[in-house]
Amino acid sequence: MSQVSYLSAASDLSSVGTPTLWAVTIIGVLLLLVLDFLVTRRPHEVSMREAIGWSAFYIALPLAFGGWIWWRFGSQQGVEYLTGYLVEKSLSVDNLFVFMLLLAAFAVPAVLAQRVLLYGIAGALVLRAVFIALGAAALQTLDFAFLLFAIILIATAVKLLRDAMSGHQQEVDINKMRSVKLLRKVMPVVDDYHGTKMTVRQGAKRALTPFALVVVAVLATDIVFAVDSVPAVYGITEDPYLVFATNAFALLGLRALYFVLHAALSRLVHLSYGLAIILAFIGLKLGLHWAHGIWDSVPQIPTLASLGVIIGVLVVVTLTSLRATRGGDLPEDRKVVAERH
């Protein structure tokens, strides 16, 4: 394939997403968000039974949707959707651990935790939509977009691996967070939580609550997560609709999944290694795809093979993590989270 024909192909992204399907999906996502906000309108501690019930719902729903994609559009789109969903869900589990650290650092009361998570999920959905649109535009206009995505993913993988090997995988110091420092300069901050209120009246002025700070901190981390996750799923499928669907379904169930996995997450000490391998692998896949568009002799990695590699890596790091923490020996940052819960 010549460079000219490759550019022409890149500028015409195919998608299963018709205007009707896009509209129905977006409305469905918004309705699910509204449902979550209604469920959390009265702050309460989440029971394990409640968390498991909602988690089962938010796992069954995307899997059923994937079955419909497979039946309606064929096995290729079905495999791309399921693989993309698995990648996004894996990345979102790591994101959950960062959320756990933030909630612990801000000493968020247990009754307010799910509302903080829900604000984070809503913000993440908006940011992912923006990044997905930018990614689609890049693929349509830049002949090196796949190479750029590959570089981003490989650089992220190297950082994850370096942090994991240094023993400082995830750390949160709220006094050093730029978003928190900026808010404290703009408005005064009270010491105590006042339910889900963002601001309270302090004398003649309004003041921010710690709840507002932690919500902004979670939203700020969403930006970093979007930079990693969107190129990763574009490495699985070039269909913007499937990219959006996998991101939306992976994020929607995080509120309930947090309460199911909060104890297990502290034991997944090797998850960063696994995610580094997965991101590097997808980066390699993107790089080969870009090169194949210029030189036909360059091989490509099939999506089905990618699914096998991703599942294999996740199984291995889960088993090695459980084995490594069998005696209760956790890194210091994970001990903080485990003790809090």
Coordinates of C-alpha atoms in Angstrom, one line a residue:
M1 CA 0.0 0.0 0.0
S2 CA 1.4 3.4 -1.0
Q3 CA 1.6 6.3 1.4
V4 CA -1.1 8.1 -0.5
S5 CA -3.6 5.2 -0.4
Y6 CA -2.7 4.7 3.3
L7 CA -3.6 8.3 4.0
S8 CA -6.9 7.9 2.1
A9 CA -7.8 4.9 4.1
A10 CA -6.9 6.5 7.4
S11 CA -9.1 9.5 6.6
D12 CA -12.2 7.2 6.2
L13 CA -12.8 5.5 9.6
S14 CA -15.5 2.9 9.4
S15 CA -18.0 2.6 12.2
V16 CA -21.0 0.6 13.2
G17 CA -22.3 3.6 15.0
T18 CA -25.3 5.1 13.1
P19 CA -26.8 8.3 14.4
T20 CA -29.7 6.4 15.9
L21 CA -27.3 4.0 17.7
W22 CA -25.2 6.8 19.0
A23 CA -28.3 8.6 20.3
V24 CA -29.7 5.5 22.0
T25 CA -26.3 4.7 23.6
I26 CA -25.7 8.2 24.9
I27 CA -29.2 8.5 26.3
G28 CA -28.8 5.0 27.9
V29 CA -25.5 6.1 29.5
L30 CA -27.1 9.3 30.8
L31 CA -30.0 7.4 32.3
L32 CA -27.7 5.0 34.1
L33 CA -25.8 8.0 35.5
V34 CA -29.0 9.6 36.7
L35 CA -30.0 6.3 38.2
D36 CA -26.7 6.2 40.1
F37 CA -27.1 9.7 41.4
L38 CA -30.6 8.8 42.6
V39 CA -29.3 5.7 44.4
T40 CA -26.7 7.8 46.2
R41 CA -28.9 10.9 46.9
R42 CA -29.0 9.8 50.5
P43 CA -25.4 9.2 51.7
H44 CA -25.0 5.8 53.3
E45 CA -22.4 3.1 53.8
V46 CA -22.6 0.5 51.0
S47 CA -23.2 -3.0 52.1
M48 CA -21.5 -5.9 50.4
R49 CA -24.8 -7.3 49.2
E50 CA -25.7 -3.9 47.6
A51 CA -22.2 -3.6 46.0
I52 CA -22.3 -7.1 44.6
G53 CA -25.8 -6.7 43.2
W54 CA -24.9 -3.5 41.3
S55 CA -21.5 -4.9 40.2
A56 CA -23.3 -8.0 38.7
F57 CA -25.7 -5.7 36.9
Y58 CA -22.8 -3.5 35.5
I59 CA -20.9 -6.6 34.3
A60 CA -23.9 -8.4 32.8
L61 CA -25.0 -5.3 30.9
P62 CA -21.8 -4.7 28.9
L63 CA -21.4 -8.5 28.2
A64 CA -25.0 -8.7 26.9
F65 CA -24.3 -5.6 24.8
G66 CA -21.2 -7.3 23.4
G67 CA -23.3 -10.3 22.5
W68 CA -25.6 -8.0 20.6
I69 CA -22.7 -6.3 18.8
W70 CA -21.4 -9.8 17.8
W71 CA -24.9 -10.9 16.6
R72 CA -25.7 -7.7 14.8
F73 CA -22.3 -6.7 13.2
G74 CA -20.3 -9.9 13.2
S75 CA -17.5 -11.6 15.0
Q76 CA -14.8 -9.1 14.1
Q77 CA -16.6 -6.2 15.8
G78 CA -17.7 -8.5 18.6
V79 CA -14.1 -9.5 19.4
E80 CA -12.9 -5.9 19.1
Y81 CA -15.6 -4.7 21.6
L82 CA -14.9 -7.5 24.1
T83 CA -11.1 -7.0 23.9
G84 CA -11.5 -3.2 24.2
Y85 CA -13.8 -3.6 27.2
L86 CA -11.4 -5.9 28.9
V87 CA -8.5 -3.5 28.4
E88 CA -10.6 -0.5 29.7
K89 CA -11.9 -2.5 32.7
S90 CA -8.3 -3.5 33.6
L91 CA -7.1 0.1 33.5
S92 CA -10.1 1.2 35.5
V93 CA -9.3 -1.3 38.2
D94 CA -5.9 0.4 38.6
N95 CA -7.7 3.7 38.6
L96 CA -9.8 2.5 41.4
F97 CA -6.7 2.0 43.6
V98 CA -5.8 5.7 43.0
F99 CA -9.3 6.7 44.0
M100 CA -8.8 4.6 47.1
L101 CA -5.7 6.5 48.0
L102 CA -7.4 9.8 47.4
L103 CA -10.3 8.9 49.6
A104 CA -7.9 7.8 52.3
A105 CA -5.7 10.9 52.0
F106 CA -8.7 13.2 52.3
A107 CA -10.2 11.1 55.1
V108 CA -13.5 10.9 53.3
P109 CA -16.3 9.5 55.5
A110 CA -17.5 6.1 54.4
V111 CA -21.1 7.4 53.8
L112 CA -19.8 9.9 51.2
A113 CA -17.4 7.7 49.4
Q114 CA -19.8 6.5 46.7
R115 CA -20.9 10.1 45.8
V116 CA -17.2 11.1 45.4
L117 CA -16.7 8.1 43.1
L118 CA -19.8 9.0 41.1
Y119 CA -18.6 12.5 40.5
G120 CA -15.3 11.0 39.3
I121 CA -17.1 8.6 37.0
A122 CA -19.3 11.4 35.5
G123 CA -16.2 13.6 34.9
A124 CA -14.3 10.7 33.4
L125 CA -17.1 10.0 30.9
V126 CA -17.1 13.6 29.7
L127 CA -13.3 13.6 29.4
R128 CA -13.2 10.3 27.6
A129 CA -15.8 11.5 25.1
V130 CA -13.6 14.6 24.4
F131 CA -10.4 12.5 24.0
I132 CA -12.3 9.9 21.8
A133 CA -13.4 12.7 19.5
L134 CA -9.9 14.1 19.4
G135 CA -8.5 10.6 18.7
A136 CA -10.9 10.1 15.8
A137 CA -10.0 13.4 14.4
A138 CA -6.3 12.6 14.6
L139 CA -6.7 9.3 12.9
Q140 CA -8.6 11.0 10.1
T141 CA -6.1 13.8 9.5
L142 CA -2.7 12.6 10.7
D143 CA -0.9 9.8 8.9
F144 CA 1.3 9.3 11.9
A145 CA -1.5 9.2 14.5
F146 CA -1.1 5.5 15.1
L147 CA 2.6 6.0 15.7
L148 CA 1.9 8.8 18.1
F149 CA -0.5 6.6 20.1
A150 CA 2.0 3.9 20.1
I151 CA 4.7 6.2 21.6
I152 CA 2.2 7.5 24.3
L153 CA 1.4 3.9 25.3
I154 CA 5.0 2.7 25.4
A155 CA 6.1 5.8 27.4
T156 CA 3.2 5.2 29.8
A157 CA 4.2 1.5 30.1
V158 CA 7.9 2.4 30.9
K159 CA 6.7 4.9 33.6
L160 CA 4.4 2.2 35.1
L161 CA 7.2 -0.3 35.1
R162 CA 9.8 2.1 36.6
D163 CA 7.4 3.2 39.4
A164 CA 6.5 -0.5 40.1
M165 CA 10.2 -1.5 40.3
S166 CA 11.1 1.5 42.5
G167 CA 8.5 0.4 45.0
H168 CA 6.6 3.7 44.8
Q169 CA 3.7 2.7 42.5
Q170 CA 1.1 5.1 43.7
E171 CA 1.5 8.0 46.2
V172 CA -0.8 10.8 47.1
D173 CA 0.2 14.0 48.9
I174 CA -2.8 16.3 48.9
N175 CA -0.7 19.3 49.9
K176 CA 1.4 18.9 46.7
M177 CA -1.6 18.5 44.3
R178 CA -1.8 21.5 42.0
S179 CA -5.6 21.4 41.9
V180 CA -5.9 21.5 45.7
K181 CA -3.3 24.3 46.0
L182 CA -5.1 26.4 43.4
L183 CA -8.5 26.0 45.1
R184 CA -7.0 26.9 48.5
K185 CA -5.7 30.2 46.9
V186 CA -9.1 31.0 45.4
M187 CA -11.3 30.3 48.4
P188 CA -10.9 29.4 52.1
V189 CA -11.5 25.8 53.0
V190 CA -13.2 24.5 56.2
D191 CA -11.8 21.5 58.1
D192 CA -15.0 19.4 58.4
Y193 CA -17.2 17.6 55.9
H194 CA -20.8 18.9 55.6
G195 CA -22.4 16.0 53.8
T196 CA -22.2 16.3 50.1
K197 CA -22.1 20.1 50.2
M198 CA -19.3 21.7 48.1
T199 CA -19.5 25.0 49.9
V200 CA -20.7 26.4 53.2
R201 CA -21.2 29.9 54.5
Q202 CA -18.4 31.0 56.9
G203 CA -19.4 34.3 58.3
A204 CA -20.0 36.7 55.4
K205 CA -18.2 34.5 52.8
R206 CA -18.5 31.1 51.2
A207 CA -15.9 28.5 51.9
L208 CA -15.1 25.2 50.2
T209 CA -15.5 21.9 52.0
P210 CA -13.1 19.0 51.9
F211 CA -15.7 17.2 49.8
A212 CA -15.2 19.8 47.0
L213 CA -11.4 19.3 47.2
V214 CA -11.5 15.6 46.9
V215 CA -14.0 15.8 44.0
V216 CA -11.7 18.2 42.1
A217 CA -8.7 16.0 42.9
V218 CA -10.5 12.9 41.5
L219 CA -11.5 14.9 38.4
A220 CA -7.9 16.0 37.9
T221 CA -6.7 12.4 37.9
D222 CA -9.4 11.5 35.3
I223 CA -7.4 13.6 32.8
V224 CA -4.3 11.5 33.3
F225 CA -6.4 8.3 33.0
A226 CA -8.0 9.5 29.7
V227 CA -4.6 10.1 28.1
D228 CA -3.7 6.4 28.7
S229 CA -7.0 4.6 28.1
V230 CA -8.2 6.2 24.9
P231 CA -5.1 5.4 22.8
A232 CA -5.1 1.9 24.4
V233 CA -8.6 1.1 23.1
Y234 CA -7.8 2.7 19.7
G235 CA -5.1 0.1 19.5
I236 CA -7.8 -2.5 19.6
T237 CA -10.4 -1.0 17.4
E238 CA -10.5 2.1 15.1
D239 CA -14.3 2.4 15.4
P240 CA -15.1 5.5 17.5
Y241 CA -18.4 4.1 18.6
L242 CA -16.9 0.9 20.0
V243 CA -14.2 3.0 21.7
F244 CA -16.9 5.1 23.4
A245 CA -19.0 2.1 24.3
T246 CA -16.1 0.2 25.9
N247 CA -15.1 3.3 27.9
A248 CA -18.6 4.0 29.1
F249 CA -19.4 0.5 30.2
A250 CA -16.0 0.1 31.9
L251 CA -16.6 3.3 33.9
L252 CA -20.2 3.0 34.8
G253 CA -19.8 0.1 37.2
L254 CA -16.8 1.5 39.1
R255 CA -18.9 2.9 41.9
A256 CA -20.1 -0.5 43.0
L257 CA -17.0 -2.4 42.0
Y258 CA -15.0 -0.2 44.4
F259 CA -16.8 -1.5 47.4
V260 CA -16.5 -5.1 46.2
L261 CA -12.8 -5.0 45.4
H262 CA -11.5 -2.5 48.1
A263 CA -9.9 -5.4 50.0
A264 CA -8.7 -7.3 47.0
L265 CA -7.2 -4.2 45.4
S266 CA -4.6 -3.9 48.2
R267 CA -3.4 -7.4 47.3
L268 CA -3.0 -6.8 43.6
V269 CA 0.6 -5.7 44.1
H270 CA 1.7 -6.8 40.6
L271 CA -1.1 -5.2 38.7
S272 CA 1.1 -2.3 37.5
Y273 CA 3.5 -4.8 36.0
G274 CA 0.7 -6.4 34.1
L275 CA -0.7 -3.1 32.9
A276 CA 2.8 -2.0 31.8
I277 CA 3.0 -5.2 29.7
I278 CA -0.5 -4.7 28.2
L279 CA 0.1 -1.1 27.3
A280 CA 3.5 -1.9 25.8
F281 CA 1.9 -4.7 23.8
I282 CA -0.8 -2.5 22.5
G283 CA 1.7 0.2 21.7
L284 CA 3.7 -2.4 19.6
K285 CA 0.4 -3.4 17.9
L286 CA -0.3 0.2 16.9
G287 CA 3.3 0.7 15.7
L288 CA 3.1 -2.4 13.5
H289 CA -0.3 -1.3 12.2
W290 CA 1.2 2.1 11.2
A291 CA 4.2 0.5 9.6
H292 CA 2.0 -2.0 7.7
G293 CA 0.1 0.9 6.1
I294 CA 3.4 2.0 4.5
W295 CA 5.2 -1.4 4.0
D296 CA 2.9 -4.3 3.2
S297 CA 5.6 -6.8 4.5
V298 CA 5.3 -5.6 8.1
P299 CA 3.1 -8.1 10.0
Q300 CA 0.1 -7.1 12.1
I301 CA -1.2 -8.5 15.4
P302 CA -4.7 -9.9 15.1
T303 CA -7.3 -8.7 17.6
L304 CA -8.1 -12.2 18.7
A305 CA -4.4 -12.8 19.5
S306 CA -4.4 -9.5 21.5
L307 CA -7.4 -10.8 23.5
G308 CA -5.4 -13.9 24.4
V309 CA -2.3 -12.0 25.5
I310 CA -4.3 -9.6 27.6
I311 CA -6.3 -12.3 29.4
G312 CA -3.0 -14.3 29.9
V313 CA -1.2 -11.3 31.4
L314 CA -4.1 -10.5 33.8
V315 CA -4.4 -14.1 35.0
V316 CA -0.6 -14.3 35.6
V317 CA -0.3 -11.0 37.6
T318 CA -3.4 -11.8 39.6
L319 CA -2.0 -15.2 40.6
T320 CA 1.5 -13.9 41.4
S321 CA 0.0 -11.0 43.4
L322 CA -2.1 -13.3 45.5
R323 CA 0.8 -15.6 46.1
A324 CA 3.1 -12.6 47.0
T325 CA 0.6 -11.3 49.6
R326 CA -0.5 -14.6 50.9
G327 CA 1.2 -14.0 54.3
G328 CA -0.3 -10.5 54.5
D329 CA 2.9 -8.7 53.5
L330 CA 1.8 -5.5 51.7
P331 CA 3.8 -2.5 50.5
E332 CA 3.4 0.6 52.7
D333 CA 1.0 2.4 50.3
R334 CA -1.3 -0.6 50.1
K335 CA -1.2 -1.1 53.9
V336 CA -2.7 2.4 54.3
V337 CA -5.6 1.6 52.1
A338 CA -6.1 -1.9 53.6
E339 CA -6.1 -0.6 57.1
R340 CA -8.6 2.1 56.2
H341 CA -11.0 -0.4 54.9

